[in-house]
């Protein structure tokens, strides 16, 4: 009569190798996205409260409130919010001038609020770097899409500027490496491949960038400035 393993003394017991499934309650919840941060600048308190409430209802964290453009710029500088929603007509410093300062400092996208929609005002806002423009009176359906567009456009522009700066840096590095290679070839008698390998190896050995090595070659071998 055949004997199964579990009938044999000392035999290992059958093991259940199936992985238990987690219940919905046991599954870890996905990490919540941090609330985006906003600064609101409006000299009329009731309108400012309305803007703040609209943003909070949409999931934003309003980290600062201002009553004039100078305060708005100071808050944007200190807090680095994801967006600044700001009235055009304010004391001390108007919203368009404040938007220009915020834009030049690369602090945050700006959404401008105004009771007027004249073409020249819209053009001034655009030239100041405002990402979006909302005419009063407005509803959440007017304000929130403008805020989202401003944040998205700002992210795209920032990424493009970073890419352009990176390309410019790489181009300048290549120019200086080529200049350093030429000096090593004429002054030290190296071939072009030898010159490049020397710069590359020195960069690795000294833990310097190739641009730093090239600058040193230009200054020390060429006797000139790297700039």
Coordinates of N, CA and C in Angstrom, one line a residue:
X1 N 0.8 -1.2 0.0 CA 0.0 0.0 0.0 C 0.9 1.2 0.0
X2 N 0.7 2.2 -0.9 CA 1.5 3.4 -1.0 C 1.4 4.2 0.3
X3 N 2.5 4.8 0.6 CA 2.4 5.7 1.8 C 2.7 7.1 1.4
X4 N 1.8 8.0 1.8 CA 2.1 9.4 1.5 C 3.1 10.0 2.4
X5 N 3.8 11.1 2.1 CA 4.8 11.7 3.0 C 4.2 12.1 4.3
X6 N 2.9 12.5 4.4 CA 2.4 12.9 5.6 C 2.1 11.8 6.6
X7 N 2.0 10.6 6.0 CA 1.8 9.4 6.8 C 3.1 8.8 7.3
X8 N 4.2 9.3 6.8 CA 5.5 8.8 7.2 C 6.0 9.5 8.4
X9 N 6.4 8.8 9.5 CA 6.9 9.5 10.7 C 8.1 10.4 10.4
X10 N 8.0 11.6 10.9 CA 9.1 12.5 10.7 C 9.1 13.3 9.4
X11 N 8.2 12.9 8.5 CA 8.1 13.6 7.2 C 7.6 15.1 7.4
X12 N 8.1 15.9 6.6 CA 7.7 17.4 6.7 C 6.2 17.5 6.3
X13 N 5.6 18.4 7.1 CA 4.1 18.6 6.8 C 4.0 19.4 5.5
X14 N 2.8 19.2 4.8 CA 2.5 20.0 3.6 C 2.5 21.5 4.0
X15 N 3.1 22.3 3.1 CA 3.1 23.8 3.4 C 2.2 24.5 2.4
X16 N 1.5 25.5 2.9 CA 0.7 26.4 2.1 C 1.5 27.5 1.6
X17 N 1.9 27.4 0.3 CA 2.9 28.4 -0.2 C 2.2 29.6 -0.9
X18 N 0.9 29.7 -0.8 CA 0.2 30.8 -1.4 C 0.4 32.1 -0.5
X19 N 0.5 33.2 -1.2 CA 0.7 34.5 -0.5 C -0.6 35.0 -0.1
X20 N -0.8 35.3 1.2 CA -2.1 35.9 1.6 C -2.3 37.2 1.0
X21 N -3.5 37.5 0.5 CA -3.8 38.8 -0.1 C -4.2 39.8 1.0
X22 N -3.8 41.0 0.8 CA -4.2 42.1 1.8 C -5.6 42.5 1.5
X23 N -6.2 42.8 2.6 CA -7.6 43.5 2.5 C -7.4 44.9 2.1
X24 N -8.4 45.6 1.7 CA -8.3 47.0 1.3 C -7.8 47.8 2.5
X25 N -8.3 47.4 3.7 CA -7.9 48.2 4.9 C -6.4 48.0 5.2
X26 N -5.8 46.8 4.9 CA -4.4 46.6 5.2 C -3.5 47.2 4.2
X27 N -4.0 47.5 2.9 CA -3.1 48.0 1.9 C -2.7 49.5 2.3
X28 N -1.4 49.8 2.1 CA -1.0 51.2 2.5 C -1.6 52.2 1.5
X29 N -2.1 53.3 2.1 CA -2.7 54.3 1.2 C -1.6 55.0 0.4
X30 N -1.9 55.4 -0.8 CA -0.9 56.2 -1.6 C -0.6 57.5 -0.9
X31 N 0.7 57.9 -1.0 CA 1.1 59.1 -0.4 C 0.3 60.3 -1.0
X32 N -0.2 61.1 -0.1 CA -0.9 62.3 -0.5 C 0.0 63.3 -1.1
X33 N -0.4 64.0 -2.2 CA 0.5 65.0 -2.8 C 0.4 66.3 -1.9
X34 N 1.6 66.8 -1.6 CA 1.6 68.0 -0.7 C 0.8 69.1 -1.3
X35 N 0.1 69.8 -0.4 CA -0.8 70.9 -0.9 C 0.1 72.0 -1.5
X36 N -0.4 72.5 -2.6 CA 0.4 73.6 -3.3 C 0.2 74.9 -2.5
X37 N 1.2 75.7 -2.5 CA 1.2 76.9 -1.6 C 1.0 78.2 -2.4
X38 N 0.1 79.0 -1.8 CA -0.2 80.3 -2.5 C -0.1 81.5 -1.6
X39 N 0.3 82.6 -2.2 CA 0.2 83.9 -1.6 C -0.8 84.7 -2.3
X40 N -1.7 85.4 -1.5 CA -2.8 86.2 -2.0 C -2.5 87.7 -1.6
X41 N -2.5 88.6 -2.6 CA -2.3 90.0 -2.4 C -3.5 90.8 -2.9
X42 N -4.2 91.4 -2.1 CA -5.4 92.2 -2.5 C -5.7 93.2 -1.3
X43 N -5.8 94.5 -1.7 CA -6.0 95.5 -0.7 C -7.4 95.5 -0.1
X44 N -8.4 95.0 -0.9 CA -9.8 94.9 -0.4 C -10.0 93.6 0.4
X45 N -10.2 93.8 1.7 CA -10.2 92.6 2.6 C -11.3 91.6 2.2
X46 N -12.5 92.0 1.8 CA -13.5 91.0 1.4 C -13.2 90.2 0.2
X47 N -12.6 90.9 -0.8 CA -12.2 90.2 -2.0 C -11.0 89.2 -1.7
X48 N -10.1 89.7 -0.8 CA -9.0 88.8 -0.4 C -9.5 87.6 0.3
X49 N -10.5 87.7 1.2 CA -11.0 86.6 1.9 C -11.7 85.6 0.9
X50 N -12.3 86.1 -0.1 CA -13.0 85.3 -1.1 C -12.0 84.5 -1.9
X51 N -10.9 85.2 -2.3 CA -9.8 84.5 -3.0 C -9.2 83.4 -2.2
X52 N -8.9 83.7 -0.9 CA -8.3 82.7 0.0 C -9.2 81.5 0.2
X53 N -10.5 81.8 0.4 CA -11.4 80.7 0.6 C -11.5 79.8 -0.7
X54 N -11.5 80.4 -1.8 CA -11.6 79.7 -3.1 C -10.4 78.8 -3.3
X55 N -9.2 79.3 -3.0 CA -8.0 78.5 -3.1 C -8.0 77.4 -2.1
X56 N -8.4 77.7 -0.8 CA -8.4 76.6 0.2 C -9.3 75.5 -0.2
X57 N -10.5 75.9 -0.7 CA -11.5 74.9 -1.1 C -11.0 74.0 -2.2
X58 N -10.0 74.5 -3.0 CA -9.5 73.7 -4.1 C -8.2 73.0 -3.7
X59 N -7.9 73.0 -2.4 CA -6.8 72.2 -1.9 C -5.5 73.0 -1.7
X60 N -5.5 74.3 -2.0 CA -4.2 75.0 -1.8 C -4.0 75.4 -0.3
X61 N -2.8 75.6 0.1 CA -2.4 76.1 1.4 C -2.1 77.6 1.2
X62 N -2.9 78.5 1.7 CA -2.5 79.9 1.6 C -1.6 80.2 2.7
X63 N -0.3 80.5 2.3 CA 0.8 80.6 3.3 C 1.0 82.1 3.6
X64 N 0.4 83.0 2.8 CA 0.7 84.4 3.1 C -0.4 85.3 2.5
X65 N -0.7 86.4 3.2 CA -1.7 87.4 2.6 C -1.0 88.8 2.7
X66 N -1.3 89.6 1.7 CA -0.7 90.9 1.6 C -1.8 91.9 1.2
X67 N -1.5 93.2 1.6 CA -2.5 94.3 1.2 C -1.9 95.2 0.2
X68 N -0.6 95.0 -0.2 CA 0.0 95.8 -1.3 C 1.1 95.1 -2.0
X69 N 1.5 95.6 -3.1 CA 2.5 94.9 -3.9 C 3.8 94.7 -3.3
X70 N 4.3 95.6 -2.4 CA 5.6 95.5 -1.8 C 5.5 94.3 -0.8
X71 N 4.4 94.2 0.0 CA 4.3 93.1 0.9 C 4.2 91.8 0.1
X72 N 3.5 91.8 -1.0 CA 3.4 90.6 -1.9 C 4.8 90.1 -2.3
X73 N 5.6 91.0 -2.8 CA 7.0 90.7 -3.2 C 7.8 90.1 -2.1
X74 N 7.7 90.8 -0.9 CA 8.4 90.3 0.3 C 8.0 88.9 0.7
X75 N 6.7 88.6 0.6 CA 6.2 87.3 1.0 C 6.7 86.2 -0.1
X76 N 6.6 86.6 -1.3 CA 7.1 85.7 -2.4 C 8.5 85.4 -2.2
X77 N 9.3 86.4 -1.9 CA 10.8 86.2 -1.7 C 11.0 85.2 -0.5
X78 N 10.3 85.4 0.6 CA 10.5 84.6 1.8 C 9.9 83.2 1.7
X79 N 8.7 83.1 1.1 CA 8.0 81.8 1.2 C 8.2 80.9 -0.1
X80 N 8.6 81.5 -1.2 CA 8.7 80.8 -2.5 C 7.4 79.9 -2.7
X81 N 6.3 80.5 -2.9 CA 5.0 79.8 -3.1 C 5.0 79.2 -4.5
X82 N 4.0 78.4 -4.7 CA 3.7 77.8 -6.0 C 3.0 78.8 -6.9
X83 N 2.3 79.7 -6.3 CA 1.6 80.7 -7.1 C 1.3 82.0 -6.3
X84 N 1.3 83.1 -6.9 CA 0.9 84.4 -6.3 C -0.3 84.9 -7.0
X85 N -1.4 85.1 -6.3 CA -2.7 85.7 -6.9 C -2.7 87.1 -6.4
X86 N -2.8 88.1 -7.3 CA -2.6 89.4 -6.9 C -3.4 90.4 -7.6
X87 N -4.0 91.4 -6.9 CA -4.7 92.5 -7.6 C -3.8 93.4 -8.3
X88 N -4.3 94.0 -9.4 CA -3.5 95.0 -10.1 C -3.4 96.3 -9.4
X89 N -4.5 96.8 -8.9 CA -4.6 98.2 -8.3 C -4.4 98.0 -6.8
X90 N -3.2 98.3 -6.3 CA -2.9 98.3 -4.9 C -2.0 99.4 -4.5
X91 N -2.0 99.8 -3.2 CA -1.2 100.9 -2.7 C 0.3 100.5 -2.6
X92 N 1.1 101.5 -2.4 CA 2.6 101.3 -2.2 C 3.2 100.8 -3.5
X93 N 2.9 99.7 -4.0 CA 3.4 99.1 -5.3 C 2.3 98.4 -6.0
X94 N 2.0 98.8 -7.2 CA 0.8 98.2 -7.9 C 1.2 96.7 -8.3
X95 N 0.1 96.0 -8.6 CA 0.3 94.6 -8.9 C 1.2 94.3 -10.1
X96 N 1.1 95.1 -11.1 CA 1.9 94.8 -12.3 C 3.4 95.0 -12.0
X97 N 3.7 96.1 -11.3 CA 5.1 96.3 -10.9 C 5.6 95.2 -10.0
X98 N 4.7 94.8 -9.1 CA 5.1 93.7 -8.2 C 5.3 92.4 -9.0
X99 N 4.4 92.1 -9.9 CA 4.6 90.9 -10.8 C 5.9 91.0 -11.5
X100 N 6.3 92.1 -12.0 CA 7.5 92.2 -12.7 C 8.7 91.9 -11.8
X101 N 8.7 92.4 -10.6 CA 9.8 92.1 -9.6 C 9.8 90.6 -9.3
X102 N 8.6 90.0 -9.1 CA 8.6 88.6 -8.8 C 9.1 87.8 -9.9
X103 N 8.7 88.2 -11.2 CA 9.1 87.5 -12.3 C 10.6 87.6 -12.6
X104 N 11.2 88.8 -12.4 CA 12.6 88.9 -12.6 C 13.4 88.1 -11.6
X105 N 12.9 88.0 -10.4 CA 13.6 87.2 -9.3 C 13.3 85.7 -9.5
X106 N 12.5 85.3 -10.4 CA 12.1 83.9 -10.6 C 11.6 83.2 -9.4
X107 N 10.6 83.9 -8.7 CA 10.1 83.4 -7.5 C 8.8 82.6 -7.6
X108 N 7.9 82.9 -8.5 CA 6.6 82.2 -8.6 C 5.8 82.7 -9.8
X109 N 4.9 81.9 -10.3 CA 4.0 82.4 -11.3 C 3.0 83.4 -10.7
X110 N 2.6 84.4 -11.4 CA 1.6 85.4 -10.9 C 0.3 85.4 -11.7
X111 N -0.8 85.3 -11.0 CA -2.1 85.5 -11.6 C -2.6 86.9 -11.2
X112 N -2.9 87.8 -12.1 CA -3.4 89.1 -11.8 C -4.9 89.2 -11.8
X113 N -5.4 90.0 -10.9 CA -6.9 90.2 -10.8 C -7.1 91.7 -11.0
X114 N -8.1 92.0 -11.8 CA -8.4 93.4 -12.1 C -9.9 93.6 -12.4
X115 N -10.4 94.8 -12.1 CA -11.8 95.2 -12.5 C -11.8 95.7 -14.0
X116 N -10.7 95.9 -14.6 CA -10.6 96.4 -15.9 C -10.0 95.4 -16.9
X117 N -10.4 95.5 -18.2 CA -9.9 94.6 -19.2 C -9.4 95.3 -20.4
X118 N -8.9 96.6 -20.2 CA -8.4 97.3 -21.4 C -7.2 96.6 -22.0
X119 N -7.0 96.8 -23.3 CA -6.0 96.1 -24.0 C -4.6 96.5 -23.5
X120 N -4.4 97.8 -23.2 CA -3.1 98.3 -22.8 C -2.8 97.7 -21.4
X121 N -3.8 97.5 -20.5 CA -3.5 96.9 -19.2 C -3.1 95.4 -19.4
X122 N -3.8 94.7 -20.2 CA -3.5 93.3 -20.5 C -2.1 93.2 -21.0
X123 N -1.7 94.1 -21.9 CA -0.4 94.0 -22.5 C 0.7 94.3 -21.5
X124 N 0.4 95.3 -20.6 CA 1.3 95.6 -19.5 C 1.5 94.4 -18.6
X125 N 0.4 93.7 -18.3 CA 0.5 92.5 -17.4 C 1.3 91.4 -18.1
X126 N 1.1 91.2 -19.4 CA 1.8 90.2 -20.1 C 3.3 90.6 -20.1
X127 N 3.6 91.8 -20.4 CA 5.0 92.2 -20.5 C 5.7 92.1 -19.1
X128 N 4.9 92.3 -18.0 CA 5.5 92.2 -16.7 C 5.7 90.7 -16.3
X129 N 5.3 89.8 -17.1 CA 5.5 88.4 -16.8 C 4.4 87.6 -16.1
X130 N 3.2 88.3 -16.0 CA 2.1 87.6 -15.4 C 1.7 86.4 -16.3
X131 N 1.4 85.2 -15.6 CA 1.1 84.0 -16.4 C -0.4 83.9 -16.7
X132 N -1.2 84.6 -16.0 CA -2.7 84.6 -16.3 C -3.3 85.9 -15.8
X133 N -4.5 86.1 -16.2 CA -5.2 87.4 -16.0 C -6.7 87.1 -15.8
X134 N -7.3 87.5 -14.6 CA -8.7 87.3 -14.3 C -9.4 88.6 -14.1
X135 N -10.6 88.8 -14.7 CA -11.3 90.0 -14.6 C -12.4 89.9 -13.5
X136 N -12.4 90.9 -12.6 CA -13.5 90.9 -11.6 C -14.8 91.4 -12.2
X137 N -15.9 91.0 -11.6 CA -16.1 89.9 -10.5 C -15.8 88.6 -11.1
X138 N -15.3 87.6 -10.3 CA -15.0 86.3 -10.9 C -15.6 85.3 -9.9
X139 N -15.7 84.1 -10.5 CA -16.2 82.9 -9.7 C -15.0 81.9 -9.6
X140 N -15.2 80.9 -8.8 CA -14.2 79.9 -8.7 C -13.9 79.2 -10.1
X141 N -14.9 79.2 -10.9 CA -14.8 78.6 -12.3 C -13.9 79.5 -13.2
X142 N -13.8 80.8 -12.8 CA -12.9 81.7 -13.5 C -11.5 81.6 -13.0
X143 N -11.4 81.7 -11.6 CA -10.1 81.8 -11.0 C -9.3 80.5 -11.0
X144 N -9.9 79.4 -10.7 CA -9.1 78.2 -10.5 C -8.4 77.7 -11.8
X145 N -9.1 77.7 -13.0 CA -8.4 77.4 -14.2 C -7.3 78.3 -14.5
X146 N -7.4 79.6 -14.3 CA -6.3 80.5 -14.5 C -5.1 80.2 -13.6
X147 N -5.4 79.8 -12.4 CA -4.3 79.5 -11.5 C -3.6 78.2 -12.0
X148 N -4.3 77.2 -12.4 CA -3.7 76.0 -12.9 C -2.9 76.3 -14.2
X149 N -3.4 77.1 -15.1 CA -2.7 77.5 -16.3 C -1.4 78.2 -16.0
X150 N -1.5 79.1 -15.0 CA -0.3 79.9 -14.6 C 0.8 79.0 -14.1
X151 N 0.4 78.0 -13.2 CA 1.4 77.1 -12.6 C 2.0 76.2 -13.7
X152 N 1.2 75.7 -14.6 CA 1.6 74.9 -15.7 C 2.6 75.6 -16.6
X153 N 2.2 76.8 -17.1 CA 3.0 77.6 -18.0 C 4.3 78.0 -17.3
X154 N 4.3 78.3 -16.1 CA 5.5 78.7 -15.3 C 6.5 77.5 -15.3
X155 N 5.9 76.3 -15.0 CA 6.8 75.1 -15.0 C 7.4 74.8 -16.3
X156 N 6.6 75.0 -17.4 CA 7.2 74.8 -18.8 C 8.3 75.8 -19.1
X157 N 8.0 77.1 -18.8 CA 9.0 78.1 -19.1 C 10.3 77.9 -18.2
X158 N 10.1 77.5 -17.0 CA 11.3 77.3 -16.1 C 12.1 76.1 -16.6
X159 N 11.4 75.1 -17.1 CA 12.1 73.9 -17.6 C 12.9 74.3 -18.9
X160 N 12.2 75.1 -19.7 CA 12.9 75.5 -21.0 C 14.1 76.4 -20.7
X161 N 13.9 77.3 -19.8 CA 15.1 78.2 -19.4 C 16.2 77.4 -18.9
X162 N 15.9 76.4 -18.1 CA 17.0 75.5 -17.5 C 17.7 74.7 -18.6
X163 N 16.9 74.2 -19.6 CA 17.4 73.5 -20.7 C 18.3 74.4 -21.6
X164 N 17.9 75.6 -21.8 CA 18.7 76.6 -22.6 C 20.0 76.9 -21.9
X165 N 19.9 77.1 -20.6 CA 21.1 77.4 -19.8 C 22.1 76.2 -19.8
X166 N 21.5 75.0 -19.7 CA 22.4 73.8 -19.8 C 23.1 73.7 -21.1
X167 N 22.4 74.0 -22.2 CA 23.0 73.9 -23.5 C 24.1 75.0 -23.7
X168 N 23.8 76.2 -23.1 CA 24.8 77.2 -23.2 C 26.0 76.9 -22.4
X169 N 25.8 76.3 -21.3 CA 27.0 75.8 -20.4 C 27.8 74.8 -21.2
X170 N 27.1 73.8 -21.8 CA 27.8 72.7 -22.5 C 28.6 73.3 -23.7
X171 N 28.0 74.3 -24.4 CA 28.6 74.9 -25.6 C 29.9 75.6 -25.1
X172 N 29.8 76.4 -24.0 CA 30.9 77.1 -23.5 C 32.0 76.2 -23.1
X173 N 31.6 75.1 -22.4 CA 32.6 74.1 -22.0 C 33.3 73.5 -23.2
X174 N 32.6 73.2 -24.2 CA 33.2 72.6 -25.4 C 34.2 73.6 -26.0
X175 N 33.8 74.9 -26.1 CA 34.7 75.9 -26.7 C 36.0 75.9 -25.9
X176 N 35.9 75.9 -24.6 CA 37.1 76.0 -23.7 C 38.0 74.8 -23.8
X177 N 37.3 73.6 -23.9 CA 38.1 72.4 -24.0 C 38.8 72.3 -25.4
X178 N 38.2 72.8 -26.4 CA 38.8 72.8 -27.7 C 40.0 73.8 -27.7
X179 N 39.8 74.9 -27.0 CA 40.9 75.9 -26.9 C 42.1 75.3 -26.1
X180 N 41.8 74.6 -25.1 CA 42.8 74.0 -24.2 C 43.5 72.9 -25.0
X181 N 42.8 72.1 -25.8 CA 43.4 71.0 -26.6 C 44.4 71.7 -27.6
X182 N 44.0 72.8 -28.2 CA 44.8 73.4 -29.2 C 46.1 73.9 -28.6
X183 N 46.1 74.4 -27.3 CA 47.3 74.8 -26.6 C 48.2 73.6 -26.3
X184 N 47.6 72.5 -25.9 CA 48.4 71.3 -25.6 C 49.0 70.7 -26.8
X185 N 48.4 70.9 -27.9 CA 48.9 70.4 -29.2 C 50.1 71.3 -29.7
X186 N 49.9 72.6 -29.6 CA 51.0 73.5 -30.1 C 52.1 73.7 -29.1
X187 N 51.8 73.7 -27.8 CA 52.8 74.0 -26.8 C 53.5 72.7 -26.2
X188 N 52.7 71.6 -26.2 CA 53.2 70.4 -25.5 C 53.5 69.3 -26.5
X189 N 53.1 69.5 -27.8 CA 53.4 68.5 -28.8 C 52.5 67.3 -28.8
X190 N 51.3 67.4 -28.1 CA 50.4 66.3 -28.1 C 49.5 66.3 -29.3
X191 N 49.0 65.1 -29.7 CA 48.1 65.0 -30.7 C 46.7 65.4 -30.2
X192 N 45.7 65.6 -31.0 CA 44.4 65.9 -30.6 C 43.8 64.9 -29.6
X193 N 43.8 63.6 -30.0 CA 43.3 62.6 -29.1 C 44.0 62.5 -27.8
X194 N 45.4 62.7 -27.8 CA 46.2 62.7 -26.6 C 45.8 63.9 -25.7
X195 N 45.6 65.0 -26.3 CA 45.2 66.2 -25.6 C 43.8 66.0 -24.9
X196 N 42.9 65.5 -25.6 CA 41.6 65.2 -25.0 C 41.7 64.2 -23.9
X197 N 42.4 63.2 -24.1 CA 42.5 62.1 -23.0 C 43.2 62.7 -21.8
X198 N 44.2 63.6 -22.0 CA 44.9 64.2 -20.9 C 43.9 65.1 -20.1
X199 N 43.1 65.9 -20.8 CA 42.2 66.7 -20.1 C 41.1 65.8 -19.3
X200 N 40.7 64.8 -20.0 CA 39.7 63.9 -19.4 C 40.3 63.2 -18.1
X201 N 41.5 62.7 -18.3 CA 42.1 62.0 -17.1 C 42.4 62.9 -16.0
X202 N 42.9 64.1 -16.3 CA 43.2 65.1 -15.2 C 41.9 65.4 -14.5
X203 N 40.8 65.6 -15.3 CA 39.5 65.9 -14.7 C 39.1 64.8 -13.7
X204 N 39.3 63.6 -14.0 CA 38.9 62.5 -13.2 C 39.9 62.3 -12.0
X205 N 41.2 62.5 -12.2 CA 42.2 62.3 -11.2 C 42.1 63.4 -10.1
X206 N 41.8 64.6 -10.6 CA 41.8 65.8 -9.7 C 40.3 66.1 -9.2
X207 N 39.4 65.3 -9.7 CA 38.0 65.5 -9.3 C 37.5 67.0 -9.7
X208 N 37.9 67.4 -10.9 CA 37.5 68.7 -11.4 C 36.6 68.5 -12.6
X209 N 35.9 69.5 -13.0 CA 35.1 69.4 -14.2 C 36.1 69.6 -15.4
X210 N 35.7 69.1 -16.6 CA 36.6 69.3 -17.7 C 36.8 70.8 -18.0
X211 N 35.7 71.6 -17.7 CA 35.8 73.0 -18.0 C 36.9 73.6 -17.0
X212 N 36.9 73.2 -15.8 CA 37.9 73.7 -14.8 C 39.3 73.3 -15.3
X213 N 39.5 72.1 -15.8 CA 40.8 71.7 -16.3 C 41.2 72.5 -17.5
X214 N 40.3 72.7 -18.4 CA 40.5 73.5 -19.6 C 40.9 74.9 -19.2
X215 N 40.2 75.5 -18.3 CA 40.5 76.9 -17.9 C 41.9 77.0 -17.3
X216 N 42.3 76.0 -16.5 CA 43.7 75.9 -15.9 C 44.7 75.8 -17.0
X217 N 44.5 75.0 -18.1 CA 45.4 74.9 -19.2 C 45.5 76.2 -19.9
X218 N 44.4 76.9 -20.2 CA 44.4 78.1 -20.9 C 45.2 79.2 -20.1
X219 N 45.0 79.2 -18.8 CA 45.7 80.2 -18.0 C 47.2 79.9 -17.8
X220 N 47.5 78.6 -17.6 CA 48.9 78.3 -17.3 C 49.7 78.0 -18.5
X221 N 49.2 77.3 -19.5 CA 49.9 77.0 -20.7 C 49.8 78.1 -21.7
X222 N 48.6 78.7 -21.8 CA 48.5 79.8 -22.8 C 48.8 81.1 -22.3
X223 N 48.9 81.2 -21.0 CA 49.3 82.5 -20.4 C 48.2 83.6 -20.5
X224 N 47.0 83.2 -20.7 CA 45.9 84.1 -20.8 C 44.7 83.8 -19.9
X225 N 43.7 84.6 -20.1 CA 42.5 84.4 -19.3 C 41.6 83.4 -19.9
X226 N 40.9 82.6 -19.1 CA 40.0 81.6 -19.6 C 38.7 82.2 -20.1
X227 N 38.4 83.4 -19.7 CA 37.1 84.0 -20.0 C 37.2 84.7 -21.4

